[in-house]
CSV table of C-alpha atoms in Angstrom, one decimal:
chain,number,residue,atom,x,y,z
A,1,MET,CA,53.3,197.5,178.2
A,2,THR,CA,53.4,195.6,175.2
A,3,PRO,CA,53.7,191.4,175.1
A,4,PRO,CA,57.5,190.8,173.8
A,5,ILE,CA,56.8,188.3,171.2
A,6,LEU,CA,54.5,191.2,169.8
A,7,SER,CA,57.4,193.9,170.4
A,8,ALA,CA,59.3,194.9,167.0
A,9,ALA,CA,62.5,193.9,168.4
A,10,ASN,CA,61.9,190.0,168.3
A,11,TRP,CA,60.5,190.2,164.3
A,12,GLN,CA,62.8,187.8,162.6
A,13,PHE,CA,62.4,186.8,159.2
A,14,SER,CA,64.7,184.0,157.4
A,15,ILE,CA,64.5,183.2,154.1
A,16,ASP,CA,65.6,179.5,154.2
A,17,ALA,CA,63.1,178.8,156.4
A,18,CYS,CA,60.7,179.3,153.5
A,19,LEU,CA,62.9,178.0,150.4
A,20,ASN,CA,65.3,174.9,151.9
A,21,ARG,CA,62.6,172.0,151.4
A,22,PHE,CA,61.6,173.0,148.0
A,23,VAL,CA,65.7,173.4,146.7
A,24,PRO,CA,67.2,170.1,145.2
A,25,PRO,CA,69.2,168.2,147.0
A,26,SER,CA,72.7,168.0,145.8
A,27,VAL,CA,73.3,165.5,143.4
A,28,VAL,CA,77.2,166.4,143.5
A,29,SER,CA,78.1,163.9,145.8
A,30,HIS,CA,76.8,161.2,142.6
A,31,LEU,CA,78.8,162.1,139.9
A,32,PRO,CA,82.1,160.7,138.6
A,33,ARG,CA,84.6,160.9,141.2
A,34,PRO,CA,87.2,163.8,139.6
A,35,VAL,CA,83.7,165.9,138.8
A,36,ALA,CA,82.8,165.4,142.6
A,37,HIS,CA,86.0,166.2,143.5
A,38,PHE,CA,86.0,169.7,142.3
A,39,LEU,CA,82.6,171.0,142.9
A,40,GLY,CA,83.8,170.2,146.2
A,41,HIS,CA,82.5,166.6,147.7
A,42,ARG,CA,85.0,165.6,150.2
A,43,ALA,CA,85.2,161.1,151.9
A,44,PRO,CA,83.9,162.3,155.6
A,45,ALA,CA,87.6,161.2,156.3
A,46,HIS,CA,89.0,164.5,154.7
A,47,VAL,CA,86.5,166.8,154.8
A,48,ASN,CA,88.5,169.2,157.2
A,49,ARG,CA,92.0,167.9,156.5
A,50,LYS,CA,94.4,170.6,157.7
A,51,ILE,CA,97.5,172.2,155.5
A,52,GLY,CA,99.6,175.0,155.9
A,53,ASN,CA,99.5,177.9,155.9
A,54,LEU,CA,102.2,178.6,153.2
A,55,VAL,CA,100.2,176.0,150.9
A,56,VAL,CA,96.7,178.0,150.7
A,57,ILE,CA,98.8,181.2,150.9
A,58,ALA,CA,100.4,180.2,146.8
A,59,TRP,CA,97.4,178.7,146.2
A,60,ALA,CA,95.6,182.1,146.6
A,61,PHE,CA,98.3,184.3,144.9
A,62,VAL,CA,98.3,181.8,141.6
A,63,GLY,CA,93.8,181.6,142.4
A,64,VAL,CA,93.7,185.5,142.4
A,65,PHE,CA,95.8,186.1,139.9
A,66,CYS,CA,93.6,183.5,137.8
A,67,GLY,CA,90.2,185.1,138.5
A,68,VAL,CA,90.6,188.1,138.2
A,69,SER,CA,93.2,187.7,134.9
A,70,VAL,CA,89.8,185.8,133.3
A,71,VAL,CA,87.7,188.3,134.9
A,72,ASN,CA,89.1,191.1,133.7
A,73,VAL,CA,89.4,189.6,129.7
A,74,ALA,CA,86.5,188.3,129.6
A,75,VAL,CA,84.5,192.1,130.3
A,76,ALA,CA,86.9,193.9,128.2
A,77,HIS,CA,85.7,191.2,125.3
A,78,VAL,CA,82.8,192.0,125.3
A,79,PRO,CA,81.6,195.2,122.8
A,80,ALA,CA,78.6,196.0,125.0
A,81,PHE,CA,80.4,196.0,128.4
A,82,GLN,CA,83.3,198.5,127.0
A,83,GLY,CA,82.3,202.2,128.7
A,84,VAL,CA,83.2,205.5,127.5
A,85,GLY,CA,85.3,205.8,124.8
A,86,GLY,CA,85.5,202.1,124.5
A,87,ALA,CA,87.5,201.9,127.9
A,88,ALA,CA,87.2,198.3,129.4
A,89,THR,CA,84.9,198.5,132.4
A,90,THR,CA,86.4,197.0,134.9
A,91,VAL,CA,84.3,196.0,138.5
A,92,GLY,CA,86.7,196.5,140.9
A,93,SER,CA,84.5,195.0,143.5
A,94,PHE,CA,85.8,191.2,142.4
A,95,GLY,CA,89.2,192.1,143.4
A,96,ALA,CA,87.8,191.9,147.0
A,97,ALA,CA,85.6,188.9,145.6
A,98,ALA,CA,88.9,187.0,145.6
A,99,VAL,CA,90.8,187.2,148.4
A,100,LEU,CA,86.8,185.9,149.6
A,101,GLU,CA,86.8,182.9,147.2
A,102,PHE,CA,90.5,182.3,147.4
A,103,TYR,CA,91.5,182.2,151.1
A,104,ALA,CA,88.4,182.4,153.0
A,105,ILE,CA,87.2,179.6,151.2
A,106,GLU,CA,85.1,178.3,154.6
A,107,SER,CA,83.7,181.4,155.0
A,108,PRO,CA,79.7,181.3,154.7
A,109,LEU,CA,80.5,184.8,152.4
A,110,ALA,CA,82.7,183.0,149.6
A,111,GLN,CA,80.4,180.3,149.1
A,112,PRO,CA,79.0,180.8,145.6
A,113,ARG,CA,75.0,181.0,146.6
A,114,ASN,CA,76.4,184.5,148.1
A,115,ALA,CA,78.9,184.8,145.4
A,116,VAL,CA,77.1,184.7,142.6
A,117,PHE,CA,73.6,186.2,143.8
A,118,GLY,CA,75.0,188.3,146.0
A,119,GLN,CA,76.7,190.3,143.5
A,120,VAL,CA,74.0,190.0,140.9
A,121,LEU,CA,70.9,191.5,143.4
A,122,SER,CA,73.8,194.7,144.3
A,123,SER,CA,74.2,195.4,140.4
A,124,ILE,CA,70.2,195.6,139.5
A,125,ILE,CA,69.9,197.5,142.6
A,126,GLY,CA,72.8,199.3,141.7
A,127,VAL,CA,71.7,200.2,138.4
A,128,ALA,CA,68.0,200.8,139.2
A,129,VAL,CA,68.5,203.6,141.8
A,130,THR,CA,71.1,205.6,139.1
A,131,ARG,CA,68.2,204.9,136.8
A,132,LEU,CA,65.8,206.3,139.0
A,133,PHE,CA,68.0,209.1,139.8
A,134,SER,CA,68.8,209.9,136.5
A,135,LEU,CA,65.7,211.5,135.9
A,136,LEU,CA,66.8,214.2,137.5
A,137,PRO,CA,68.4,217.3,135.1
A,138,ALA,CA,71.7,215.9,134.5
A,139,ALA,CA,73.7,219.5,137.5
A,140,ARG,CA,71.0,217.6,139.8
A,141,PHE,CA,71.5,214.2,139.4
A,142,GLU,CA,75.5,215.2,139.9
A,143,THR,CA,75.1,217.3,143.1
A,144,LEU,CA,73.2,213.9,144.0
A,145,ARG,CA,74.8,211.3,143.0
A,146,TRP,CA,76.9,211.0,146.5
A,147,LEU,CA,72.7,210.6,148.0
A,148,ALA,CA,72.4,207.3,145.0
A,149,ALA,CA,75.2,205.8,145.7
A,150,SER,CA,74.3,206.1,149.2
A,151,ILE,CA,71.1,204.3,148.8
A,152,ALA,CA,72.0,202.0,146.7
A,153,CYS,CA,74.6,200.5,149.2
A,154,ALA,CA,72.2,200.6,151.8
A,155,ALA,CA,69.6,198.6,149.8
A,156,ALA,CA,71.8,196.1,148.5
A,157,THR,CA,72.8,195.5,152.3
A,158,ALA,CA,69.4,194.7,153.1
A,159,VAL,CA,68.0,193.1,150.2
A,160,MET,CA,71.3,190.2,150.8
A,161,ALA,CA,70.7,190.0,154.4
A,162,LEU,CA,67.2,188.8,153.6
A,163,THR,CA,67.6,186.0,150.8
A,164,GLY,CA,70.1,184.9,152.9
A,165,THR,CA,73.5,186.3,149.8
A,166,VAL,CA,75.5,188.6,151.8
A,167,HIS,CA,78.5,189.3,150.2
A,168,PRO,CA,81.0,191.9,151.3
A,169,PRO,CA,82.3,192.8,148.0
A,170,ALA,CA,78.9,193.1,146.6
A,171,GLY,CA,78.4,196.7,148.2
A,172,ALA,CA,81.0,197.9,146.6
A,173,THR,CA,79.5,196.1,143.1
A,174,ALA,CA,76.0,198.8,144.4
A,175,LEU,CA,78.3,201.5,144.6
A,176,ILE,CA,80.1,201.1,141.8
A,177,ALA,CA,77.1,201.5,140.0
A,178,VAL,CA,76.7,204.6,140.9
A,179,THR,CA,80.1,206.4,141.1
A,180,ASP,CA,82.1,204.5,138.2
A,181,GLU,CA,81.5,206.2,134.9
A,182,ASN,CA,82.1,203.4,132.9
A,183,ALA,CA,79.3,201.3,134.7
A,184,TYR,CA,76.8,204.3,134.2
A,185,HIS,CA,77.7,204.7,131.0
A,186,ILE,CA,76.8,200.8,130.1
A,187,GLY,CA,73.9,200.9,132.5
A,188,TRP,CA,72.1,197.8,132.5
A,189,TYR,CA,74.9,196.4,130.8
A,190,LEU,CA,76.8,196.1,134.4
A,191,VAL,CA,74.3,193.0,135.4
A,192,PRO,CA,75.5,190.4,132.9
A,193,ALA,CA,79.1,191.9,132.8
A,194,VAL,CA,78.5,190.5,136.9
A,195,LEU,CA,77.3,188.0,136.3
A,196,LEU,CA,79.6,186.8,133.8
A,197,GLY,CA,82.7,187.7,135.9
A,198,SER,CA,80.5,186.0,139.0
A,199,VAL,CA,80.5,183.2,137.0
A,200,LEU,CA,83.7,182.7,135.9
A,201,MET,CA,85.6,183.1,139.5
A,202,GLN,CA,83.6,180.5,140.5
A,203,ALA,CA,84.5,177.9,137.3
A,204,ILE,CA,88.2,179.0,138.6
A,205,ALA,CA,87.7,179.1,142.2
A,206,LEU,CA,86.8,175.5,142.0
A,207,MET,CA,89.5,174.8,139.6
A,208,ILE,CA,92.1,175.9,142.1
A,209,ASN,CA,90.8,175.8,145.1
A,210,ASN,CA,89.9,171.8,145.1
A,211,VAL,CA,93.4,171.0,144.1
A,212,GLN,CA,94.7,170.7,148.1
A,213,ARG,CA,92.0,171.8,149.7
A,214,ARG,CA,88.0,172.1,149.2
A,215,TYR,CA,85.9,174.4,147.7
A,216,PRO,CA,82.6,175.2,148.1
A,217,THR,CA,81.7,173.7,151.9
A,218,TYR,CA,78.2,174.2,150.6
A,219,TRP,CA,76.5,175.3,147.2
A,220,TRP,CA,72.9,176.1,148.5
A,221,SER,CA,72.9,176.3,152.4
A,222,PRO,CA,74.4,174.0,155.1
A,223,GLU,CA,70.9,173.1,156.1
A,224,GLU,CA,69.1,169.9,155.1
A,225,VAL,CA,67.4,170.8,151.7
A,226,GLY,CA,65.0,169.1,149.6
A,227,GLN,CA,62.5,167.7,152.7
A,228,PHE,CA,59.2,168.5,149.5
A,229,TRP,CA,61.0,166.4,146.6
A,230,THR,CA,62.1,163.8,149.4
A,231,LYS,CA,60.1,160.6,150.6
A,232,ARG,CA,60.1,160.0,154.1
A,233,THR,CA,61.4,156.9,154.6
A,234,SER,CA,60.4,156.4,158.3
A,235,THR,CA,56.4,155.4,159.2
A,236,LYS,CA,56.9,154.2,162.2
A,237,PRO,CA,55.0,155.7,165.1
A,238,ASP,CA,56.5,158.5,168.2
A,239,GLU,CA,56.1,156.1,170.3
A,240,GLU,CA,58.3,153.1,168.5
A,241,LYS,CA,61.3,155.3,168.2
A,242,PRO,CA,63.8,155.0,170.5
A,243,ALA,CA,64.4,157.5,172.7
A,244,ALA,CA,68.0,158.6,174.5
A,245,LYS,CA,69.2,155.9,177.0
A,246,ASP,CA,70.7,158.9,179.0
A,247,GLU,CA,70.6,162.8,179.3
A,248,ASN,CA,74.4,162.6,179.2
A,249,THR,CA,74.4,160.1,176.1
A,250,MET,CA,75.0,161.3,171.9
A,251,PRO,CA,71.2,161.3,170.8
A,252,GLU,CA,70.5,159.3,167.7
A,253,ALA,CA,71.5,161.2,164.4
A,254,ILE,CA,68.9,161.0,161.8
A,255,ASP,CA,71.3,161.0,159.1
A,256,GLU,CA,71.3,157.4,157.1
A,257,GLY,CA,75.6,156.2,156.6
A,258,LEU,CA,76.6,157.9,160.0
A,259,GLU,CA,79.1,156.0,162.3
A,260,ASP,CA,80.3,157.0,165.6
A,261,PRO,CA,82.9,160.1,165.0
A,262,ASP,CA,86.0,159.0,165.4
A,263,PRO,CA,88.2,161.2,168.0
A,264,GLU,CA,91.0,160.4,166.1
A,265,VAL,CA,89.9,161.4,162.4
A,266,GLY,CA,90.0,164.7,163.0
A,267,HIS,CA,86.8,166.2,161.7
A,268,VAL,CA,83.3,167.5,162.6
A,269,THR,CA,80.4,165.2,161.8
A,270,PHE,CA,77.2,166.9,162.1
A,271,THR,CA,74.3,165.7,162.7
A,272,ARG,CA,70.8,165.9,163.6
A,273,THR,CA,68.3,164.5,165.8
A,274,ARG,CA,64.5,163.6,165.9
A,275,SER,CA,64.0,165.9,168.9
A,276,SER,CA,60.3,164.7,169.1
A,277,SER,CA,60.8,161.9,170.2
A,278,MET,CA,64.0,162.1,172.5
A,279,GLN,CA,62.5,164.4,175.4
A,280,LEU,CA,65.8,166.2,175.9
A,281,THR,CA,65.3,167.7,179.3
A,282,ALA,CA,68.1,170.7,180.0
A,283,VAL,CA,70.1,170.8,183.2
A,284,GLY,CA,68.2,172.0,185.5
A,285,SER,CA,64.7,172.4,184.5
A,286,ARG,CA,61.8,170.4,185.4
A,287,GLU,CA,60.0,170.7,181.6
A,288,PRO,CA,61.1,169.3,178.3
A,289,HIS,CA,63.8,171.6,176.5
A,290,LEU,CA,66.1,171.1,172.7
A,291,ARG,CA,69.3,170.4,173.6
A,292,VAL,CA,72.7,171.1,171.2
A,293,VAL,CA,74.7,168.1,172.4
A,294,ILE,CA,78.7,168.9,171.6
A,295,THR,CA,81.4,166.2,172.2
A,296,ARG,CA,84.7,165.8,169.9
A,297,ASN,CA,84.4,166.3,166.8
A,298,ALA,CA,81.0,165.5,166.4
A,299,VAL,CA,77.4,167.7,166.8
A,300,ALA,CA,74.2,166.9,167.5
A,301,VAL,CA,70.9,169.3,166.9
A,302,PRO,CA,67.0,169.1,167.1
A,303,ASP,CA,65.6,168.8,163.5
A,304,SER,CA,63.8,171.5,164.7
A,305,MET,CA,66.0,174.1,165.3
A,306,PHE,CA,67.3,176.8,162.6
A,307,LEU,CA,71.1,177.7,162.2
A,308,ARG,CA,72.9,180.1,159.9
A,309,PRO,CA,76.3,178.9,158.7
A,310,GLU,CA,78.3,181.2,160.9
A,311,GLU,CA,76.5,179.9,164.0
A,312,GLN,CA,77.0,176.3,162.8
A,313,LEU,CA,80.9,177.2,162.1
A,314,MET,CA,80.5,178.3,166.0
A,315,LEU,CA,79.8,175.0,166.8
A,316,GLU,CA,82.7,172.7,165.0
A,317,SER,CA,85.5,174.9,166.2
A,318,LEU,CA,83.9,174.0,169.9
A,319,SER,CA,83.9,170.6,168.9
A,320,GLU,CA,87.2,170.4,167.3
A,321,ARG,CA,88.7,172.4,170.2
A,322,LEU,CA,87.1,169.9,173.0
């Protein structure tokens, strides 16, 4: 019998575990206040300020209208992006992307990393698969175009999942690269067209969404980044680090400048703990284990535990319901 640890069902890969330490820390908080505001930075007391859904819908209407209009006009005025007979190439997936980037802006799938890199990677894969199949005779290519579309969409999904850039509309971008005649006509020029559209959509999203809401939630990852560039300030040996006094006490946060969460503020403080010095013990177990501590408006996670964006949002949601 194959040991569980060697079973293919247990294989796991996270590109963030390899890349995050080399990603430079965000400098948004150090920019002038108006600039930082429209890049998504908020003071802790204003992070999750609630507004009515009618206001959200109104801003989403304005944002989607402006975003789609700007993208279509910009792409139409670039000669290299014109399709058959000089027709404008409209990438239909930007319609779905606009819904995410102007309405469901808290979703991990709508953050800049996903919205830009997901679209660009999918367009590259879609065009590459199309060029490969177009080496066949024209009649044969038309017969197998359905197969090329399926392969492009499937490959794009796999690449986005492996790179942490999953963006559902990008799956449609890979499909459009194969099935749309205008996209097929411009070939590799579809990639810069998608890149231009993605960047313009992000620029509009930063302006519209940050009037009364907050976008993005994060630029690269909700996890800590930049460890490679940041010097460790703590040089004390482990035995000198304070330990948790009680099993039910919130562990000490490693983030500097964080205060005890105020249950009346209405936002969740997400911190990380020094798991190596806490000796956290699970209830009913004799062996030390890592533990996630959830209290009202505060979540503490061991620093050695990696959480996907959707997992962090779930923990924050549980904290708000306490």
